[in-house]
Structure formats: structure tokens, C-alpha cells
């Protein structure tokens, strides 16, 4: 790394720390009303994509191993989770064959390859519930896993080179001389398996980080006095099995937290400097924050008033006013009429709704249709914010005022709906025939955004440090195809920004997407990264043809 790059990084981190310190330099009473949100679009990458080694991409501390023993096969037969007796019999036949062929511990990949060799169609016929049940029951416990792979999730050099983790650490230390962080992994199907890896994210920061065993099973058990029924509640509420045997220490932590009661749980959260919500399934995460009547649990208020809140992926999305709980829904499918399932969020980020993995997963019109739906019939529009991968939208709240900044590798999209948009598709229409209009802004890393009366603009400090324009060839006069794939919409708007283009036209299936400047549009180069050009208030119109 050159001296100039090191200097630039030093200046960035110094500015970040100054920003946080300035906003929080108020008296103690006022400080209690202050809060920092660090909302990541994905799990932070610890190295540049091109330089990541295999070991640096490892997500879990322990590699899971599986063993189709006779005893495990008997337990699978005894507690088969569904009414499909044909799937049960076929599965048992395959497992008995595997037990004869390879009784030793194997990785998940090898287990599935062996299963396919015996009967690939049978494996494909299992429901998701049945498939997960079998793997849970075949998993080898930590104490018996003699091939356990240990590696630190983060080493010191990579940690020091990650602006997002530096910002999280700085925010915690501004709030407390000895900060503590609670980590929630409830969004994961198996939160017990991910607990160790999740708490290691800040391993080199000297921040005391602990796993908060707030699982869907615990939420039901602690509120109904059924702590001794946690194993069966894991089966019914989470569809995970045998966790007390596989992860005994995490199961014991969960049981101890349950027995301590709601008041102790709430107190534990209140005494922590920060809370981290990890990524996964938004519906699972929602289930530990809101009950079956969609009312917040007694501990939810303590979570949302934590001085520092860190969200990762779906853990960020739930911080907005509302969130989408559909799985695998795409922008194209939403444009074609697929209905979005929307639930209320925590509203710690109360400016609108949040979407993550944004540009990389082409989420623009999924977010657009969501804010249309939420804005329908209301006096004020909802706003959409899309956070790219390996990027964080930071919100700093204080009695003196709020502001936002963008930290990390890429940027954040801000979407505002047009006043005449319709959010729903009439039953007789499969697609929108009426143009949907939006204002599109892109804030690159390093941007500081002033927040005032639901208005979001690049700050004077950002505009005062913009880079000179660069000369690039004008865009070709053409219709850019497959625009909602491979982050092409971000690439197109960045090219428009750098080339100072006034308009461009793109297409996705039967949808025509037009981008045009207007009196409020401006382009500003913020940094020299691939997506470092700020776009403000570009008109974005989508219509079918």
C-alpha cells in the first residue's frame, strides 16, 4: 500500500472519529438521547475482492461434519418431522446404504455427493423441512468433531484496513470507556451454529462482545414460562433439531437466559453499549422482536434505544419503518405483479425503508414498489434507501440534529416516489401500463448527507471536497439491455455521472427504463473508487410496452 493511500485512509478515519465525537460532545443528559446506527449492506469483506484468499473467505469458525451412524438413523426414523411416510422410508434406505459405505465423519458436500450417487431423485424429493431435519440429526457434535477447523475470523491487519469496523469500534468507544456489544443471530436458521463466528467480528478491537441467545424458541419460552421445553420449541418454532447435543454451550446459555426472566434480559440489553443484528432471514429476526399479534416484545424497546445499533444485511433492513419478508423476490417479478409481503420494522431508522445487497442484487424496483405501496393514501411519501454490499449507511442522531454518512467500498441509493405513482397492479393487468416515476440519488463512500425536514442533500463539507471531472467518451446511443442484472443500473448511472450525460434508456424484459436529468440533478465526483461519482435527483421512469 502506497504512502498516499495510507495517508488518505488515515484522513478518512480521523474525519470519521471527529464526526462522531462532535455530534456526541453534549452533556450526559443529552447524550442519553443520542444514537448511532451503522447499517451494513452485507457482511463486511475483510479484503479487496481481487486479493481475498480462500482462508479469508471462510464464514464459520468450525466446519460442520456429519456421520450417518446406526443410532442417528434410528433417531431420524423415530422423530420424522412430516407425515410423508414415503419420503421417510426412502431416506432411511439411503442412509443405511451410506452407513455401510462410509461410516466416518464427512463434510456436508461429501455427504450430499454420496447421497446423490445412491439416489439423486430421492434427495431432490425432500421438502426443505425434511432436508434440514436429516442434516441436523446427522451433524456431529463439537466435542466429537475431531476435524474441527479453527481460524480467527479477522486478523489484525485486515481489521485495521476495514473502515466499517473501525467506525463501529469508534462509535462504541465514544459512548463508553469500556464498551460492550451484544450480538443477535436470530436471523439465521441455526443461530447456535453461527454464534461463535458472529461474535468474532470485532475480535481484534478489544470490544467485549457476547452472544445474546435471543432465538425464536427463547422468545416463546421466556414469555410463557416454558424454559424446560426449549428443545421442543426449537423444533416447532424454528424447525431446528438436536441443537442441545450439537451446540451444548450455546443451548445452555439460551436456557440460562430464559430462566433469568424477561426483566433480567431487558436489563442485560440496557447495560450494553451496543447491539448487533446479524444477517439472514428477516421473518426469523422479526419473530424475536414482535409476537404473533405483531406487537413488540417487552425487550424490543431496550434494543431499539441502544446507544449504538449495528445491522448487517437483513439486520439493517429491519431497522427501517417497514420491511419485505418475501424470499427470493426480484425487481423484475415485482414489476410483473408479484405481491410483496410487508411487515413493520423497528423504525430506529425512521426516514423510510431500507434494502440491502442493493445494487449487486438489482433491488431498485423491488424497493421502488415497496415505497409506492407504503406511500399510497398518505399525506407524505415514504423514502427508500438501498445500501450496497461491503458498505454502511451511518446515521448519527443527537439533540443538535441528525446526519448521515456513507462508509465502506461502494455507495447508498436514495429513492423518492413520484406523486402520481400507483403501487398495486389492477387484477386485469399483469404489468404496469402507467409510467412509474422516481428520483434516484447515489451517495458514494465518503459522502456526508445533511438531513432536514425529510430532505436529504449532500453536505457542504462533501461538496467542498469534490474531485475534478474526468473526460470519458459519451455513452453510445442505444438501449441498454438486461439492465436489472449484474448491477448494470448502478454502472449505467455511474457512467452518466462521469460523462455528464443528460439521458439514457434501458430495458428489462417488457419494461422500458428512462433516466433523465432535470433542474435538480447534479453530478459530483466524491472519490476515485469504481463507484465514486455522486448522483443527485436523477429522474427515473419505468413503464411497460
Coordinates of C-alpha atoms in Angstrom, one line a residue:
X1 CA 0.0 0.0 0.0
X2 CA 1.5 3.4 -1.0
X3 CA 2.1 6.2 1.4
X4 CA -0.6 8.3 -0.3
X5 CA -3.2 5.5 0.2
X6 CA -2.2 5.2 3.8
X7 CA -2.5 8.9 4.3
X8 CA -5.9 9.0 2.6
X9 CA -7.1 6.2 4.9
X10 CA -5.7 8.0 7.9
X11 CA -7.5 11.2 7.0
X12 CA -10.8 9.3 6.4
X13 CA -10.7 7.6 9.8
X14 CA -9.7 10.8 11.5
X15 CA -12.6 12.6 9.9
X16 CA -15.0 9.7 10.9
X17 CA -13.9 9.8 14.5
X18 CA -14.2 13.6 14.6
X19 CA -17.7 13.4 13.1
X20 CA -18.9 11.0 15.8
X21 CA -17.1 12.9 18.6
X22 CA -18.5 16.2 17.6
X23 CA -22.1 15.0 17.4
X24 CA -21.8 13.3 20.8
X25 CA -20.0 16.0 22.7
X26 CA -23.0 17.0 24.7
X27 CA -23.8 16.8 28.4
X28 CA -24.7 13.5 30.0
X29 CA -28.4 14.0 30.0
X30 CA -28.5 14.9 26.3
X31 CA -26.1 12.1 25.4
X32 CA -28.7 9.6 26.7
X33 CA -30.9 10.7 23.8
X34 CA -28.1 10.2 21.2
X35 CA -27.7 7.2 19.0
X36 CA -25.5 5.9 16.2
X37 CA -26.8 3.4 13.5
X38 CA -24.3 1.6 11.4
X39 CA -26.3 -0.2 8.7
X40 CA -24.3 -2.5 6.6
X41 CA -25.5 -3.7 3.2
X42 CA -23.8 -7.1 3.7
X43 CA -21.3 -8.9 5.9
X44 CA -18.1 -6.8 5.8
X45 CA -15.4 -8.2 3.5
X46 CA -12.0 -8.2 5.1
X47 CA -10.0 -7.8 1.9
X48 CA -10.3 -6.4 -1.6
X49 CA -12.3 -8.9 -3.7
X50 CA -9.3 -9.4 -6.1
X51 CA -6.9 -10.2 -3.2
X52 CA -9.1 -12.4 -0.9
X53 CA -7.5 -15.7 -0.2
X54 CA -9.5 -18.9 0.4
X55 CA -8.9 -18.7 4.1
X56 CA -10.1 -15.1 4.3
X57 CA -13.5 -16.0 2.8
X58 CA -14.2 -18.6 5.4
X59 CA -17.5 -17.7 7.1
X60 CA -17.7 -20.1 10.0
X61 CA -15.1 -20.9 12.7
X62 CA -16.0 -24.6 12.6
X63 CA -16.6 -26.8 9.6
X64 CA -19.6 -28.9 10.2
X65 CA -19.2 -32.6 9.9
X66 CA -21.8 -35.4 9.5
X67 CA -21.9 -39.1 10.3
X68 CA -24.8 -41.5 9.3
X69 CA -24.4 -43.8 12.3
X70 CA -26.9 -46.6 13.2
X71 CA -28.0 -44.7 16.3
X72 CA -28.6 -41.5 14.3
X73 CA -30.6 -43.3 11.7
X74 CA -32.8 -44.8 14.4
X75 CA -33.5 -41.3 15.9
X76 CA -34.3 -40.0 12.4
X77 CA -36.9 -42.8 12.0
X78 CA -38.4 -42.2 15.4
X79 CA -38.9 -38.5 15.1
X80 CA -39.6 -38.0 11.4
X81 CA -41.0 -34.4 11.2
X82 CA -43.6 -34.7 8.5
X83 CA -46.5 -37.0 7.5
X84 CA -44.7 -38.2 4.3
X85 CA -44.1 -41.9 5.0
X86 CA -42.7 -42.5 1.5
X87 CA -40.0 -39.8 1.9
X88 CA -39.2 -41.2 5.4
X89 CA -38.8 -44.8 4.1
X90 CA -36.7 -43.7 1.1
X91 CA -34.5 -41.5 3.2
X92 CA -33.8 -44.3 5.7
X93 CA -33.0 -46.7 2.9
X94 CA -30.4 -44.2 1.5
X95 CA -28.9 -43.5 5.0
X96 CA -28.5 -47.2 5.7
X97 CA -26.6 -47.6 2.4
X98 CA -24.4 -44.6 3.3
X99 CA -23.8 -46.1 6.8
X100 CA -22.4 -49.2 5.2
X101 CA -20.3 -47.4 2.6
X102 CA -18.8 -44.6 4.7
X103 CA -19.3 -44.6 8.4
X104 CA -16.7 -41.9 9.1
X105 CA -17.3 -38.2 9.6
X106 CA -17.7 -36.4 6.3
X107 CA -18.3 -32.8 5.2
X108 CA -21.7 -31.7 4.0
X109 CA -20.5 -31.5 0.5
X110 CA -19.2 -35.1 0.5
X111 CA -22.3 -36.3 2.3
X112 CA -24.6 -34.9 -0.4
X113 CA -22.4 -36.2 -3.2
X114 CA -22.6 -39.7 -1.7
X115 CA -26.4 -39.3 -1.3
X116 CA -26.8 -38.3 -5.0
X117 CA -24.7 -41.3 -6.0
X118 CA -27.1 -43.6 -4.3
X119 CA -30.4 -41.8 -5.2
X120 CA -30.3 -38.3 -6.5
X121 CA -34.1 -38.1 -7.2
X122 CA -34.8 -39.1 -3.6
X123 CA -32.7 -36.3 -2.3
X124 CA -34.5 -33.8 -4.6
X125 CA -37.9 -35.0 -3.4
X126 CA -37.4 -34.0 0.2
X127 CA -39.1 -30.9 1.4
X128 CA -36.9 -28.1 2.9
X129 CA -38.1 -29.1 6.4
X130 CA -37.2 -32.8 5.9
X131 CA -33.9 -32.0 4.3
X132 CA -32.8 -29.7 7.2
X133 CA -34.1 -32.2 9.7
X134 CA -31.9 -35.0 8.3
X135 CA -28.8 -32.8 8.2
X136 CA -29.4 -31.6 11.8
X137 CA -29.7 -35.1 13.1
X138 CA -26.6 -36.4 11.2
X139 CA -24.4 -33.5 12.4
X140 CA -21.5 -34.3 14.7
X141 CA -21.3 -32.5 18.0
X142 CA -18.5 -30.1 18.7
X143 CA -16.9 -32.3 21.3
X144 CA -16.8 -35.2 18.9
X145 CA -15.7 -33.2 15.8
X146 CA -12.0 -34.2 15.6
X147 CA -11.6 -32.4 12.3
X148 CA -12.7 -29.0 13.7
X149 CA -11.1 -26.2 11.8
X150 CA -10.1 -23.2 13.9
X151 CA -9.1 -19.9 12.4
X152 CA -9.6 -16.3 13.5
X153 CA -12.3 -14.7 11.5
X154 CA -10.4 -11.4 11.4
X155 CA -6.7 -10.8 11.8
X156 CA -5.3 -7.5 13.0
X157 CA -4.0 -6.2 9.6
X158 CA -7.3 -6.9 7.8
X159 CA -9.3 -5.4 10.7
X160 CA -7.3 -2.2 10.6
X161 CA -7.9 -1.9 6.9
X162 CA -11.7 -2.1 7.2
X163 CA -13.3 1.4 7.6
X164 CA -16.6 0.0 8.6
X165 CA -15.3 -2.0 11.6
X166 CA -13.2 1.0 12.6
X167 CA -16.3 3.1 12.6
X168 CA -18.2 0.6 14.7
X169 CA -15.4 0.5 17.2
X170 CA -15.0 4.2 17.3
X171 CA -18.7 4.7 17.9
X172 CA -18.7 2.3 20.8
X173 CA -15.7 3.8 22.4
X174 CA -17.2 7.3 22.1
X175 CA -20.1 6.1 24.2
X176 CA -18.2 4.2 26.8
X177 CA -14.7 3.8 28.1
X178 CA -15.3 0.0 28.4
X179 CA -17.9 -0.7 25.7
X180 CA -19.8 -4.0 25.4
X181 CA -21.6 -5.4 22.4
X182 CA -24.4 -7.9 22.3
X183 CA -24.8 -9.9 19.1
X184 CA -28.1 -11.4 17.8
X185 CA -28.0 -14.2 15.3
X186 CA -31.8 -15.0 15.3
X187 CA -32.0 -14.3 11.6
X188 CA -30.0 -17.4 10.9
X189 CA -31.9 -20.7 10.6
X190 CA -29.4 -22.2 13.1
X191 CA -28.4 -19.3 15.3
X192 CA -26.5 -21.6 17.6
X193 CA -24.1 -22.7 14.9
X194 CA -23.3 -19.1 13.9
X195 CA -22.9 -17.7 17.4
X196 CA -19.1 -18.1 17.6
X197 CA -18.4 -16.7 14.2
X198 CA -20.7 -13.7 14.7
X199 CA -19.1 -12.7 18.0
X200 CA -15.7 -12.8 16.4
X201 CA -16.4 -9.9 14.0
X202 CA -14.9 -7.4 16.5
X203 CA -12.3 -9.9 17.9
X204 CA -9.3 -7.7 17.3
X205 CA -11.0 -4.5 18.5
X206 CA -10.7 -5.3 22.2
X207 CA -14.5 -4.7 22.5
X208 CA -16.2 -7.1 24.9
X209 CA -18.6 -9.0 22.6
X210 CA -21.2 -11.6 23.7
X211 CA -23.8 -13.7 22.0
X212 CA -27.4 -12.7 23.0
X213 CA -29.3 -16.0 22.9
X214 CA -32.4 -14.3 21.7
X215 CA -33.9 -17.0 19.5
X216 CA -37.4 -17.7 18.3
X217 CA -37.6 -20.6 20.8
X218 CA -36.4 -18.4 23.7
X219 CA -38.9 -15.6 22.8
X220 CA -41.8 -18.1 23.2
X221 CA -40.3 -19.9 26.2
X222 CA -39.4 -16.8 28.3
X223 CA -42.8 -15.2 27.8
X224 CA -44.9 -18.3 28.6
X225 CA -42.8 -19.8 31.4
X226 CA -41.7 -22.8 29.3
X227 CA -37.9 -22.7 29.6
X228 CA -37.8 -26.5 30.2
X229 CA -39.5 -27.0 26.8
X230 CA -36.8 -25.2 24.8
X231 CA -35.7 -28.3 22.9
X232 CA -39.3 -29.0 21.6
X233 CA -39.8 -25.2 20.9
X234 CA -36.7 -25.2 18.7
X235 CA -38.4 -28.0 16.7
X236 CA -41.8 -26.3 16.4
X237 CA -40.8 -22.6 16.3
X238 CA -37.6 -22.8 14.4
X239 CA -37.5 -26.3 12.7
X240 CA -34.0 -27.0 14.0
X241 CA -33.2 -30.2 15.8
X242 CA -30.8 -31.8 18.2
X243 CA -29.1 -28.5 18.9
X244 CA -28.6 -29.2 22.6
X245 CA -26.4 -32.2 21.6
X246 CA -24.5 -30.4 18.8
X247 CA -24.0 -27.0 20.5
X248 CA -24.4 -27.7 24.2
X249 CA -22.7 -24.4 25.4
X250 CA -25.0 -22.2 23.3
X251 CA -28.1 -24.2 24.3
X252 CA -27.1 -23.8 28.0
X253 CA -26.6 -20.1 27.5
X254 CA -30.1 -19.9 26.0
X255 CA -31.6 -21.9 28.9
X256 CA -29.8 -19.7 31.5
X257 CA -31.1 -16.5 29.8
X258 CA -34.6 -17.9 29.7
X259 CA -34.6 -18.9 33.4
X260 CA -33.3 -15.4 34.4
X261 CA -36.6 -14.0 33.1
X262 CA -37.7 -11.0 31.0
X263 CA -36.6 -8.3 33.4
X264 CA -33.0 -9.7 33.5
X265 CA -33.0 -10.0 29.7
X266 CA -34.1 -6.4 29.4
X267 CA -31.6 -5.2 32.0
X268 CA -28.8 -7.0 30.1
X269 CA -29.7 -5.2 26.9
X270 CA -29.9 -1.8 28.7
X271 CA -26.5 -2.2 30.2
X272 CA -24.8 -2.9 26.9
X273 CA -23.3 -0.1 24.8
X274 CA -24.4 -1.6 21.5
X275 CA -26.4 -4.3 19.8
X276 CA -25.5 -6.1 16.5
X277 CA -28.3 -7.6 14.4
X278 CA -26.8 -10.2 12.0
X279 CA -27.9 -11.1 8.6
X280 CA -30.2 -14.0 7.5
X281 CA -34.0 -14.4 7.2
X282 CA -36.0 -11.2 8.0
X283 CA -39.0 -13.2 9.1
X284 CA -37.0 -15.1 11.7
X285 CA -35.4 -11.9 13.0
X286 CA -38.9 -10.3 13.1
X287 CA -40.2 -13.2 15.3
X288 CA -37.9 -12.4 18.2
X289 CA -38.8 -8.7 18.2
X290 CA -42.6 -8.9 17.6
X291 CA -45.1 -11.5 18.9
X292 CA -47.7 -13.4 16.9
X293 CA -50.0 -10.3 17.2
X294 CA -47.3 -8.2 15.6
X295 CA -46.8 -6.4 18.9
X296 CA -43.3 -5.7 20.2
X297 CA -41.9 -8.0 22.9
X298 CA -41.0 -6.4 26.3
X299 CA -37.3 -6.3 25.4
X300 CA -37.7 -4.7 22.0
X301 CA -37.8 -1.2 23.3
X302 CA -34.5 -1.7 25.1
X303 CA -32.9 -3.0 21.8
X304 CA -34.1 0.0 19.7
X305 CA -32.8 2.5 22.3
X306 CA -29.3 1.1 22.5
X307 CA -26.7 3.8 22.0
X308 CA -25.1 2.0 19.1
X309 CA -27.0 -0.3 16.7
X310 CA -25.2 -2.3 14.1
X311 CA -27.2 -4.0 11.4
X312 CA -25.8 -6.4 8.9
X313 CA -27.8 -7.3 5.7
X314 CA -31.3 -8.2 6.8
X315 CA -30.3 -7.0 10.3
X316 CA -30.1 -3.5 8.7
X317 CA -33.3 -3.8 6.7
X318 CA -35.4 -4.4 9.9
X319 CA -34.2 -1.1 11.3
X320 CA -36.5 0.8 8.8
X321 CA -40.2 1.6 9.2
X322 CA -41.2 -1.5 7.2
X323 CA -39.5 -4.5 5.6
X324 CA -40.2 -7.1 3.0
X325 CA -40.3 -10.7 4.2
X326 CA -40.7 -12.4 0.8
X327 CA -37.9 -14.8 0.0
X328 CA -36.1 -14.7 -3.4
X329 CA -38.4 -12.0 -4.9
X330 CA -36.8 -10.0 -7.7
X331 CA -37.3 -6.5 -9.1
X332 CA -38.5 -7.9 -12.4
X333 CA -41.1 -10.2 -10.7
X334 CA -42.3 -7.3 -8.6
X335 CA -42.7 -5.1 -11.8
X336 CA -44.7 -8.0 -13.3
X337 CA -47.1 -8.0 -10.4
X338 CA -45.7 -10.3 -7.6
X339 CA -47.2 -9.2 -4.3
X340 CA -44.8 -8.0 -1.6
X341 CA -45.3 -9.2 2.0
X342 CA -44.6 -6.2 4.2
X343 CA -44.2 -6.1 8.0
X344 CA -43.4 -3.3 10.3
X345 CA -39.8 -2.7 11.2
X346 CA -38.1 -1.4 14.3
X347 CA -38.1 2.2 12.9
X348 CA -34.8 3.1 14.6
X349 CA -34.1 4.3 11.0
X350 CA -37.3 6.3 10.8
X351 CA -36.8 8.1 7.4
X352 CA -38.3 5.3 5.3
X353 CA -37.4 1.7 4.3
X354 CA -34.1 0.0 3.9
X355 CA -32.9 -2.5 1.3
X356 CA -29.5 -4.3 1.4
X357 CA -27.2 -6.1 -1.1
X358 CA -28.8 -3.3 -3.1
X359 CA -27.0 -2.7 -6.4
X360 CA -25.4 -6.2 -6.5
X361 CA -28.8 -7.9 -6.3
X362 CA -30.6 -5.4 -8.5
X363 CA -33.1 -4.3 -5.9
X364 CA -34.1 -0.9 -7.3
X365 CA -37.6 -1.6 -8.4
X366 CA -38.3 -4.0 -5.5
X367 CA -37.6 -1.1 -3.2
X368 CA -39.5 1.3 -5.5
X369 CA -42.7 -0.7 -5.5
X370 CA -42.4 -1.0 -1.7
X371 CA -42.3 2.7 -1.1
X372 CA -45.2 3.2 -3.6
X373 CA -47.2 0.7 -1.6
X374 CA -46.4 2.4 1.7
X375 CA -47.0 5.9 0.3
X376 CA -50.4 5.2 -1.1
X377 CA -53.1 7.3 0.5
X378 CA -50.7 9.1 2.8
X379 CA -50.0 12.8 3.0
X380 CA -46.2 12.3 2.9
X381 CA -44.2 9.9 0.8
X382 CA -42.0 7.1 2.1
X383 CA -38.4 7.2 1.1
X384 CA -36.3 4.2 0.1
X385 CA -32.6 3.7 0.9
X386 CA -30.6 0.9 -0.7
X387 CA -27.2 0.0 0.8
X388 CA -24.7 -1.7 -1.4
X389 CA -22.6 -4.7 -0.3
X390 CA -19.5 -4.0 1.8
X391 CA -20.9 -0.5 2.5
X392 CA -22.6 1.1 5.5
X393 CA -25.0 3.9 5.8
X394 CA -24.3 5.6 9.1
X395 CA -26.9 7.7 10.9
X396 CA -25.8 9.9 13.8
X397 CA -28.6 11.2 15.9
X398 CA -28.3 13.8 18.6
X399 CA -30.4 16.6 20.1
X400 CA -28.4 19.1 18.0
X401 CA -29.6 17.4 14.8
X402 CA -29.1 14.3 12.6
X403 CA -26.8 13.5 9.7
X404 CA -25.8 10.6 7.6
X405 CA -22.6 9.4 6.1
X406 CA -21.5 6.5 3.9
X407 CA -18.6 4.3 4.8
X408 CA -17.0 1.4 3.0
X409 CA -16.4 0.3 -0.5
X410 CA -19.4 1.3 -2.7
X411 CA -22.5 3.5 -2.0
X412 CA -26.1 4.1 -1.0
X413 CA -29.1 4.7 -3.2
X414 CA -31.9 7.1 -2.2
X415 CA -35.2 6.7 -4.0
X416 CA -38.2 9.2 -3.8
X417 CA -41.5 8.2 -5.4
X418 CA -43.4 10.4 -7.8
X419 CA -46.6 12.0 -6.6
X420 CA -48.8 10.1 -9.1
X421 CA -47.4 6.6 -8.8
X422 CA -49.8 3.7 -8.2
X423 CA -48.5 0.9 -6.1
X424 CA -50.8 -2.0 -6.9
X425 CA -51.5 -3.8 -10.1
X426 CA -55.2 -4.0 -11.1
X427 CA -56.3 -7.6 -11.3
X428 CA -56.8 -7.4 -15.1
X429 CA -53.3 -6.2 -15.6
X430 CA -50.1 -8.3 -15.3
X431 CA -47.8 -5.3 -15.6
X432 CA -47.9 -1.6 -15.1
X433 CA -49.0 0.3 -18.1
X434 CA -48.8 3.6 -16.4
X435 CA -45.3 5.1 -16.0
X436 CA -43.8 4.9 -12.5
X437 CA -41.7 7.9 -11.7
X438 CA -38.9 8.3 -9.1
X439 CA -36.0 10.5 -8.2
X440 CA -32.7 8.5 -7.9
X441 CA -29.7 9.6 -6.0
X442 CA -26.4 7.7 -5.4
X443 CA -24.1 8.6 -2.5
X444 CA -20.6 7.1 -2.8
X445 CA -18.4 6.2 0.2
X446 CA -17.2 9.3 2.0
X447 CA -20.4 11.3 1.4
X448 CA -21.9 13.2 4.3
X449 CA -25.6 13.9 3.9
X450 CA -27.5 16.6 5.7
X451 CA -30.9 15.7 7.0
X452 CA -33.6 18.4 7.3
X453 CA -37.4 18.2 7.2
X454 CA -37.3 14.9 5.3
X455 CA -34.8 16.3 2.8
X456 CA -31.5 14.6 2.2
X457 CA -28.8 16.5 0.4
X458 CA -25.0 16.2 0.1
X459 CA -23.4 18.4 2.8
X460 CA -21.3 21.5 2.1
X461 CA -18.3 19.7 3.5
X462 CA -18.7 17.0 0.9
X463 CA -19.4 19.3 -2.0
X464 CA -16.4 21.4 -0.9
X465 CA -14.1 18.5 -1.5
X466 CA -15.3 17.1 -4.8
X467 CA -12.7 15.9 -7.4
X468 CA -12.3 17.4 -10.8
X469 CA -14.4 15.9 -13.6
X470 CA -12.7 13.5 -15.9
X471 CA -13.1 13.2 -19.6
X472 CA -14.6 9.9 -20.8
X473 CA -16.3 9.2 -24.1
X474 CA -20.0 9.9 -24.3
X475 CA -22.3 6.9 -23.9
X476 CA -23.4 5.2 -27.1
X477 CA -26.8 6.0 -28.4
X478 CA -28.5 2.7 -27.7
X479 CA -31.0 0.9 -25.4
X480 CA -29.1 -0.8 -22.7
X481 CA -30.5 -4.3 -22.3
X482 CA -30.9 -6.6 -19.2
X483 CA -30.5 -3.5 -17.0
X484 CA -31.7 -5.3 -13.9
X485 CA -29.0 -7.9 -13.9
X486 CA -25.3 -7.8 -12.8
X487 CA -25.6 -4.4 -11.1
X488 CA -25.9 -2.8 -14.6
X489 CA -28.2 0.0 -13.4
X490 CA -25.5 1.2 -11.0
X491 CA -22.9 1.0 -13.7
X492 CA -25.1 3.0 -16.1
X493 CA -25.8 5.8 -13.7
X494 CA -22.2 6.0 -12.8
X495 CA -21.3 6.2 -16.5
X496 CA -23.9 9.0 -16.9
X497 CA -22.4 10.8 -13.9
X498 CA -18.8 10.6 -15.2
X499 CA -19.7 11.5 -18.8
X500 CA -22.2 14.3 -17.6
X501 CA -24.9 12.6 -19.7
X502 CA -28.3 14.1 -19.9
X503 CA -30.3 11.0 -20.7
X504 CA -30.1 7.2 -21.2
X505 CA -32.6 4.4 -22.0
X506 CA -32.5 0.8 -20.8
X507 CA -34.7 -2.2 -20.9
X508 CA -35.5 -5.3 -18.8
X509 CA -37.9 -7.8 -20.5
X510 CA -41.1 -5.8 -21.4
X511 CA -40.1 -2.8 -19.2
X512 CA -38.5 0.4 -20.6
X513 CA -36.5 2.4 -18.1
X514 CA -35.6 6.0 -18.8
X515 CA -33.1 8.1 -17.0
X516 CA -33.0 11.9 -17.4
X517 CA -31.5 14.9 -15.8
X518 CA -33.7 17.7 -14.5
X519 CA -33.3 21.1 -12.9
X520 CA -32.4 19.5 -9.5
X521 CA -29.9 16.9 -10.9
X522 CA -26.2 17.3 -10.2
X523 CA -23.2 15.1 -10.6
X524 CA -20.1 15.2 -8.3
X525 CA -17.0 13.0 -8.1
X526 CA -16.6 12.2 -4.4
X527 CA -13.8 9.6 -4.6
X528 CA -11.6 7.7 -7.1
X529 CA -13.3 4.3 -6.4
X530 CA -15.1 2.5 -9.2
X531 CA -18.5 3.9 -8.0
X532 CA -17.3 7.2 -6.6
X533 CA -19.5 9.6 -8.6
X534 CA -22.4 11.1 -6.6
X535 CA -25.7 11.3 -8.5
X536 CA -28.4 13.7 -7.1
X537 CA -32.1 13.7 -8.2
X538 CA -31.9 11.9 -11.5
X539 CA -35.3 11.2 -12.9
X540 CA -36.1 7.5 -13.2
X541 CA -39.1 6.3 -15.1
X542 CA -40.3 2.7 -15.7
X543 CA -43.1 1.7 -18.0
X544 CA -44.2 -1.4 -19.9
X545 CA -44.5 -1.6 -23.6

